[in-house]
Short mmCIF file of C-alpha atoms in Angstrom, two decimals:
data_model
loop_
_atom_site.label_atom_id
_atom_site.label_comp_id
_atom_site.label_asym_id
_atom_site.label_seq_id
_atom_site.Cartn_x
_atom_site.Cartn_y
_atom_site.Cartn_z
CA UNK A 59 -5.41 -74.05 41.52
CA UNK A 60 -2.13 -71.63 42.23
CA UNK A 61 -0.65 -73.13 39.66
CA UNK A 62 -3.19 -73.13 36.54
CA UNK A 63 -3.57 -69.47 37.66
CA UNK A 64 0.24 -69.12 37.07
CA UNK A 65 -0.38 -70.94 33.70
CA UNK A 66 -2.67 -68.33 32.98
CA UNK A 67 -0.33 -65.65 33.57
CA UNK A 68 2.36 -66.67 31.55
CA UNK A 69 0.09 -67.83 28.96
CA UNK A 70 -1.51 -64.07 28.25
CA UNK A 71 2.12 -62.40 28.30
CA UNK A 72 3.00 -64.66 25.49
CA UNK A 73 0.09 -63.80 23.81
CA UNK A 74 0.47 -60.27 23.93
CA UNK A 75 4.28 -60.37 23.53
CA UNK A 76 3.56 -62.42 19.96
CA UNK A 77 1.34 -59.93 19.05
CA UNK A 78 3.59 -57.29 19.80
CA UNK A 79 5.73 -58.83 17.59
CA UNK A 80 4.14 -59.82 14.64
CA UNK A 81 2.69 -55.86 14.35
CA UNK A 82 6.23 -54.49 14.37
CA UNK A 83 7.35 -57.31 11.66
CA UNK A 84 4.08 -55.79 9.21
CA UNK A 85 4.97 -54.89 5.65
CA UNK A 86 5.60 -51.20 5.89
CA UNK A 87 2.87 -50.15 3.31
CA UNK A 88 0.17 -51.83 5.76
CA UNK A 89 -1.48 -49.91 7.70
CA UNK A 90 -3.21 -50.42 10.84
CA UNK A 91 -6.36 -49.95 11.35
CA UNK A 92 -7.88 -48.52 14.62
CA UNK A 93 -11.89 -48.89 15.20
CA UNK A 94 -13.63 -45.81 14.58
CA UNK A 95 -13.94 -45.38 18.46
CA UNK A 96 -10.99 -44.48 18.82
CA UNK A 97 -10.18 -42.05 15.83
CA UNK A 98 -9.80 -38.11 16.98
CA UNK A 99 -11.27 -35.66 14.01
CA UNK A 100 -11.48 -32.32 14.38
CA UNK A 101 -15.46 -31.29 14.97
CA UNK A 102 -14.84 -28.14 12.09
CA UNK A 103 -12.21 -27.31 9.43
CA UNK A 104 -11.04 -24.43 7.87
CA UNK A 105 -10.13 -23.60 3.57
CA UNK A 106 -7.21 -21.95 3.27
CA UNK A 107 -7.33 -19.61 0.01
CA UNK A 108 -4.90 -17.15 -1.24
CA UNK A 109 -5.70 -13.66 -2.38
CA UNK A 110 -3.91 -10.92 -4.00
CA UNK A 111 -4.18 -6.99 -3.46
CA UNK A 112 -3.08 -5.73 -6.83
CA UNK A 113 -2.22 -1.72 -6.41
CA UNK A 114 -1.39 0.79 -9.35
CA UNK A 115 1.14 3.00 -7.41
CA UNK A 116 0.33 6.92 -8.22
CA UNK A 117 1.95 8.11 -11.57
CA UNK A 118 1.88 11.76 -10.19
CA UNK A 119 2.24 13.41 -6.98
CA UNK A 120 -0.81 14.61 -5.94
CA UNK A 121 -1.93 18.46 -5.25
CA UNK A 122 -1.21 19.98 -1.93
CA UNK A 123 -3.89 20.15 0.82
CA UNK A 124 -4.77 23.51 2.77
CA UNK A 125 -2.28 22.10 5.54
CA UNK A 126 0.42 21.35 3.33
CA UNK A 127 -0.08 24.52 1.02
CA UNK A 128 0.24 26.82 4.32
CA UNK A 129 3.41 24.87 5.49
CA UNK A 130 5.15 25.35 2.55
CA UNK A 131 4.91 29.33 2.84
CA UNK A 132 6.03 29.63 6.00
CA UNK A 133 8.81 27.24 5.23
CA UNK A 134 9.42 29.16 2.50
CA UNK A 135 9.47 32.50 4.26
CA UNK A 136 11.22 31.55 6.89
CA UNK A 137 13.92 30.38 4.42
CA UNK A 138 13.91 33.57 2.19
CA UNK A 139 14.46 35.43 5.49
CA UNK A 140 17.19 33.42 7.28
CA UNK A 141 19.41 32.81 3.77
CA UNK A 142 21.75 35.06 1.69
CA UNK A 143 22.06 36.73 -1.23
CA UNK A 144 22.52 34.76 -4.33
CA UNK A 145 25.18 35.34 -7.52
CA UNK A 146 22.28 36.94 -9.53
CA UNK A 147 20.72 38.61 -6.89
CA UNK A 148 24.56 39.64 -6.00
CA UNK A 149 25.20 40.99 -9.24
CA UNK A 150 21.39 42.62 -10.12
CA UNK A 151 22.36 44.42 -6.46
CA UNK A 152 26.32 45.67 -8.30
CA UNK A 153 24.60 47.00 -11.51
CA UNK A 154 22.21 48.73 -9.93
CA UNK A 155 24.39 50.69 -7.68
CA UNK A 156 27.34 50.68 -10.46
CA UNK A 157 27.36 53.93 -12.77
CA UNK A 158 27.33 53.93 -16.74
CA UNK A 159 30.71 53.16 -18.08
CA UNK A 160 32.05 55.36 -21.46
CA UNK A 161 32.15 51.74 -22.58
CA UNK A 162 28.65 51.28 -22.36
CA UNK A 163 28.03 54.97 -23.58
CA UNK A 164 29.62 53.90 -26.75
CA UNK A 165 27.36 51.57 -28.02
CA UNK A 166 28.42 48.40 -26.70
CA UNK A 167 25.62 45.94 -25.46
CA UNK A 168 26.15 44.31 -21.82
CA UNK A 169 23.50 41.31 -21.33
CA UNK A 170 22.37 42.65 -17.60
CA UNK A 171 21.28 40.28 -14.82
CA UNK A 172 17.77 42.33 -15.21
CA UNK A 173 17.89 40.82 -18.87
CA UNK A 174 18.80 37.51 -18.00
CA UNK A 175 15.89 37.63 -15.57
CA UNK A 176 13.28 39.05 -17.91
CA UNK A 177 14.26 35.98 -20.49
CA UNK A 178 13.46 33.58 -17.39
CA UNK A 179 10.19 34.91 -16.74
CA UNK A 180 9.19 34.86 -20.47
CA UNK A 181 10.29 31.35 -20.52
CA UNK A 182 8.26 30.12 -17.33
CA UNK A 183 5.30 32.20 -18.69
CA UNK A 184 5.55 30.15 -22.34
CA UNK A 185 5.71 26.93 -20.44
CA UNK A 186 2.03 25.33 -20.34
CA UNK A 187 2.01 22.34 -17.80
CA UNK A 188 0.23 18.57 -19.00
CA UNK A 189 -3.24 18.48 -17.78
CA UNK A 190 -3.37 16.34 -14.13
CA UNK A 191 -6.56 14.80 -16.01
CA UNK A 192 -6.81 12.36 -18.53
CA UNK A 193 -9.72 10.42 -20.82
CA UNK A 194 -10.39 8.10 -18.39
CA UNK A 195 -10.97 10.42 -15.71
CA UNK A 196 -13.74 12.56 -18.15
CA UNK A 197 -15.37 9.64 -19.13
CA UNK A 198 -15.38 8.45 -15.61
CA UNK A 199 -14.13 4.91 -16.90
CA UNK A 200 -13.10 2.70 -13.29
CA UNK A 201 -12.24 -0.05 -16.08
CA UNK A 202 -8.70 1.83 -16.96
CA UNK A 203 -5.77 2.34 -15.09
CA UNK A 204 -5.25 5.50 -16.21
CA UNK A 205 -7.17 7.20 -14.20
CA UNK A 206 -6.60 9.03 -11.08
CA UNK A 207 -2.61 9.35 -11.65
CA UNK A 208 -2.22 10.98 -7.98
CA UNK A 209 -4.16 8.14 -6.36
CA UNK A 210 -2.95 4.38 -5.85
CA UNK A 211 -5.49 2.13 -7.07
CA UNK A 212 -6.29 -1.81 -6.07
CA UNK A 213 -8.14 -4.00 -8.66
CA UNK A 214 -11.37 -5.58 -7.23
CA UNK A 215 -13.14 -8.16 -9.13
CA UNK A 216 -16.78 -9.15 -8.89
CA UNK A 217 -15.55 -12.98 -8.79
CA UNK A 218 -18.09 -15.97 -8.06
CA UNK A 219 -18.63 -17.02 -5.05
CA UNK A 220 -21.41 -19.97 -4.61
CA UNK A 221 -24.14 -18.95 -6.31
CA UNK A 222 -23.80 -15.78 -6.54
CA UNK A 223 -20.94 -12.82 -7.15
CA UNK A 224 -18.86 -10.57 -4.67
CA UNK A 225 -16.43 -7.55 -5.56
CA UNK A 226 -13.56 -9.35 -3.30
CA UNK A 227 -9.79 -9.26 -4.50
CA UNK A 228 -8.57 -12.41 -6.57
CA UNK A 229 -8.74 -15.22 -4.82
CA UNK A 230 -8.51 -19.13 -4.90
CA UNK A 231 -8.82 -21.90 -2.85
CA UNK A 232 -5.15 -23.64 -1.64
CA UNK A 233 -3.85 -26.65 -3.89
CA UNK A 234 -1.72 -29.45 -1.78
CA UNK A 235 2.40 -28.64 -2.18
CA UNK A 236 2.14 -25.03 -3.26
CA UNK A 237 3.02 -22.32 -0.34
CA UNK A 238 0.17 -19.55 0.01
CA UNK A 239 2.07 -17.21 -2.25
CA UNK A 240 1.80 -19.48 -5.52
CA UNK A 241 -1.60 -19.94 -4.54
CA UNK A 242 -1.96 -16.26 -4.52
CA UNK A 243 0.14 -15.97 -7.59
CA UNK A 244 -2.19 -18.92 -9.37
CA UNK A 245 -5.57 -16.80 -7.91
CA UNK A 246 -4.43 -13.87 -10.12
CA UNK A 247 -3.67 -16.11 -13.25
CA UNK A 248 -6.82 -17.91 -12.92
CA UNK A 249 -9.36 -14.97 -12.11
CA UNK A 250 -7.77 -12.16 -14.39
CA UNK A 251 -5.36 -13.84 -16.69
CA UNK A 252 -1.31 -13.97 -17.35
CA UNK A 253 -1.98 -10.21 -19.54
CA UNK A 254 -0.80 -8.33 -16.61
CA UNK A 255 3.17 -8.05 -15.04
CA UNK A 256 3.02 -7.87 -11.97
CA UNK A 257 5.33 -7.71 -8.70
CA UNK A 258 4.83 -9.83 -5.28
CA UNK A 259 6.06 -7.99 -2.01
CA UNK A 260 7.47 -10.90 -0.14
CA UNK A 261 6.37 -14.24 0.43
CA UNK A 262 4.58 -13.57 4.12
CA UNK A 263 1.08 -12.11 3.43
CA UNK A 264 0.11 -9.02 4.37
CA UNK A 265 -3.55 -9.36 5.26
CA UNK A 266 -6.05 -12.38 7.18
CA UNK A 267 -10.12 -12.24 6.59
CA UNK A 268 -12.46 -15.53 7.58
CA UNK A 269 -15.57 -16.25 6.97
CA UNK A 270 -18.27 -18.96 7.31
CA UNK A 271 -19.59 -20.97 4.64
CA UNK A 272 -23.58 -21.16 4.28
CA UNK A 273 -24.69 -24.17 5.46
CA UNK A 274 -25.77 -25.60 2.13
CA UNK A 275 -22.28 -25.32 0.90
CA UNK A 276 -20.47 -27.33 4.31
CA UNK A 277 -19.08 -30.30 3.07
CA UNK A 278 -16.34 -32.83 4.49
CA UNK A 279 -16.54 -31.07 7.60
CA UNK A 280 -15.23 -27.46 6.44
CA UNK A 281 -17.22 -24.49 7.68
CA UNK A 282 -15.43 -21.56 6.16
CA UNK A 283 -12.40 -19.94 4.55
CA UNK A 284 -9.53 -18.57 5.98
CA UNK A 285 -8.17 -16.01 3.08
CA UNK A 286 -4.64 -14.35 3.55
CA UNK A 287 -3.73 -11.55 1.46
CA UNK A 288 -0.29 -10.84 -0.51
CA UNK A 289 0.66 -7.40 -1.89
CA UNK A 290 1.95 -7.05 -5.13
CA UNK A 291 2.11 -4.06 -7.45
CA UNK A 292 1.62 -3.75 -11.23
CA UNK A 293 4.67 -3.37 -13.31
CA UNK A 294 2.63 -2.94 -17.04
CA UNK A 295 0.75 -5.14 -18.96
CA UNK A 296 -3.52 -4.32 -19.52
CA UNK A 297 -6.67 -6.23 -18.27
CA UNK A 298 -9.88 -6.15 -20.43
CA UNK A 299 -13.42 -7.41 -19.67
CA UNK A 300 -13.26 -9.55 -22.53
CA UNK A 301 -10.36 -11.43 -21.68
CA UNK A 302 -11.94 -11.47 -17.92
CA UNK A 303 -15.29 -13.32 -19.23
CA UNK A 304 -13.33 -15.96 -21.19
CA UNK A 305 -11.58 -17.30 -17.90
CA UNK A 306 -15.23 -17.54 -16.06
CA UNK A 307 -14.07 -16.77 -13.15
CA UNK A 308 -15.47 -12.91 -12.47
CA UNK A 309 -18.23 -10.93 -14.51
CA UNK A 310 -16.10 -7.72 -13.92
CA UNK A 311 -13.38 -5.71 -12.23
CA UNK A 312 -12.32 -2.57 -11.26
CA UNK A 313 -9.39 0.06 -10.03
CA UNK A 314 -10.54 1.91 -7.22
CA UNK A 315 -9.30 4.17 -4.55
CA UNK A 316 -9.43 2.78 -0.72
CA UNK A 317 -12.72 5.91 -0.46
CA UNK A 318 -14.42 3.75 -3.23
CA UNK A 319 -13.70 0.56 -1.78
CA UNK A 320 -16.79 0.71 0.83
CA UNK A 321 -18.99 0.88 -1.92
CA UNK A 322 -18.38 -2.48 -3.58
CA UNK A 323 -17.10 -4.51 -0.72
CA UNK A 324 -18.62 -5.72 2.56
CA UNK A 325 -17.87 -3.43 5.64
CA UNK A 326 -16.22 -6.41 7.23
CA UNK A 327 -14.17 -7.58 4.30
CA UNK A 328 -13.51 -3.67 3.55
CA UNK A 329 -11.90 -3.13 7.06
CA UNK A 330 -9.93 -6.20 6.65
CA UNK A 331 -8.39 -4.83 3.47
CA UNK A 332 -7.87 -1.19 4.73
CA UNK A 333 -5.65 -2.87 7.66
CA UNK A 334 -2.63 -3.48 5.60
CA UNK A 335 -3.16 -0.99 2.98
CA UNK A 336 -1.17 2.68 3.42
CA UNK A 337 -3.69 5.46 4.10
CA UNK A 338 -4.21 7.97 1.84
CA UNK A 339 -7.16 9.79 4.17
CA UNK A 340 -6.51 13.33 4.47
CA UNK A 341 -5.49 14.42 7.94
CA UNK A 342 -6.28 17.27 10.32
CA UNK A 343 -3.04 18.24 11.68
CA UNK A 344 -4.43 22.23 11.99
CA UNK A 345 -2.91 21.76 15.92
CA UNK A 346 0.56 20.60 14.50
CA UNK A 347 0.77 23.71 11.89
CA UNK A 348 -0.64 25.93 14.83
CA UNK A 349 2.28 24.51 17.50
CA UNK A 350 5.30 25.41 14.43
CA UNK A 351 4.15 28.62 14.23
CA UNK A 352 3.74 28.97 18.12
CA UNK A 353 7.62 27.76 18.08
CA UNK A 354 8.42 30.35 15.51
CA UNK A 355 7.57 33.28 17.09
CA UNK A 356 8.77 32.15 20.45
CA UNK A 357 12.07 31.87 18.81
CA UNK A 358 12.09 35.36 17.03
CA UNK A 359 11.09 36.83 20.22
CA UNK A 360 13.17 35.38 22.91
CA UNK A 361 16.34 33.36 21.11
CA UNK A 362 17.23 36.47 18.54
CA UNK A 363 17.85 39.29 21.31
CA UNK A 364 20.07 37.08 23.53
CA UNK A 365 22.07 36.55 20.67
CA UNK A 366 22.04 40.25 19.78
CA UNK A 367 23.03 40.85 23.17
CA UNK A 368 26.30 38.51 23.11
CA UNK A 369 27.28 39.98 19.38
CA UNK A 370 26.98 43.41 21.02
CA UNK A 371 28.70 42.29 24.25
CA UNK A 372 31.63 40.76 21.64
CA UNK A 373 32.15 43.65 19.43
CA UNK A 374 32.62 45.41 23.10
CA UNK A 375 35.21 43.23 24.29
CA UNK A 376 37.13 43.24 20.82
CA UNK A 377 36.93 47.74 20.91
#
């Protein structure tokens, strides 16, 4: 009985060692199959889609605020009252003090710095500045790019999503053996067209949003999108609705500020958007302008005797 057991043994290691064997020796295209028991799937999967945040960089520097406007004059005066005299002001200072010559009592005419200054201010006066706003801006037209000129604006599509449409930036879903910036790159060809030059900002995005899928619209296991954003800024080139309803892809688009931006997007997607965008919100920085000024007239009061005191004390020394 020992020794059929023994049989046994040696049988079932020779059984598994030819196995062993014969699965290493398969053609390498084969593959082996393992039951379904054993397979691990992930319960949920993700899309990965590209997007790109298009911005129109400002064309114009925009108009001072109240904080900026009353920084500037005391910068200004504390400038006019700390520098010197320049030439003109030098030599406007000489003629006025200098008597008439018999040169000049002949007849002879001297070009003053008083004249030279009069032809200056007639100048500035016939000077008549470009108006800060243009057609588009009248007509109120959110199509054009030329509006706004002190504001950067981002172009927002109303793209199709599902069944219906959302006012999201570009967007596609990834393709297998692109990296997420040619699928961002593709997104903008695809939704808006190849009319517009453009300039990507690196080849990390800039931006992350996710969102779930309805349930109608789960297939293969994916329950949602995970969209990253890329920056990129436009360079020339012109968009028109026309060209925009040929491609099927969006009904309409857009340039808006980041203000108007909660008005077409979701307050989710919005937030996601405003996270890697520079803020142009105006800020209330009253305390900062009141702590300068606080600094200012600490220093007039307290650093310019002591250093009258040691000129004084100097000028003593030196007698």
């Amino acid at each position: 009985a020992l020794s059929s057991v023994r049989c046994c043994v040696v049988v079932s290691r020779r059984f598994l060692r030819n196995a062993a064997c014969l699965q290493n020796s398969a053609a390498p295209n084969e593959r082996v199959v393992t039951p379904a028991s054993t397979q691990v799937r992930p319960s949920s999967e993700w899309q990965l889609v590209g997007a790109v945040a298009l911005e129109r960089k400002p064309v114009i520097t925009r108009d001072f605020n109240e904080f900026e406007r009353r920084y500037l004059e005391m910068l200004r005066t504390m400038e006019v009252e700390a520098s010197l005299l320049s030439d003109h002001e030098l030599q406007v200072k000489a003629e006025s003090q200098r008597k008439a010559s018999a040169e000049e009592g002949s007849g002879i005419k001297i070009q003053t710095a008083n004249d030279i200054a009069e032809e200056w201010n007639k100048k500035a006066k016939e000077f008549q500045p470009a108006s800060r706003l243009t057609d588009a801006d009248a007509k109120g037209d959110k199509r054009s790019t030329e509006r706004l000129l002190d504001h950067p604006l981002l172009l927002v599509v109303n793209q199709r999503l599902g069944n219906g449409h959302r006012w999201i930036l570009p967007q596609t879903v990834h393709a297998a053996g692109e990296i997420m910036r040619q699928t961002a790159e593709r997104a903008l060809a695809e939704v808006c067209g190849s009319g517009l030059e453009v300039r990507f900002l690196g080849n990390a995005p800039a931006g992350f949003y996710k969102y779930r899928y309805p349930a109608e619209f789960r297939k293969d296991g994916i329950v949602g999108a995970k969209v990253f954003f890329f920056k990129a800024q436009l360079q020339g080139g012109s968009l028109s609705a026309d060209s925009l309803m040929k491609l099927d892809r969006a009904s309409d688009f857009e340039w808006l500020t980041q203000t108007e931006l909660e008005s077409r997007m979701l307050p989710k997607y919005c937030q996601s958007v405003k996270s890697f965008l520079m803020s142009t919100e105006k800020m209330d920085c009253q305390h900062l302008l009141d702590k300068i000024q606080s600094s200012v007239k600490r220093r007039s009061q307290h650093i310019t005797p002591e250093l009258n005191t040691k000129t004084k004390a100097t000028e003593a020394v030196k007698a």
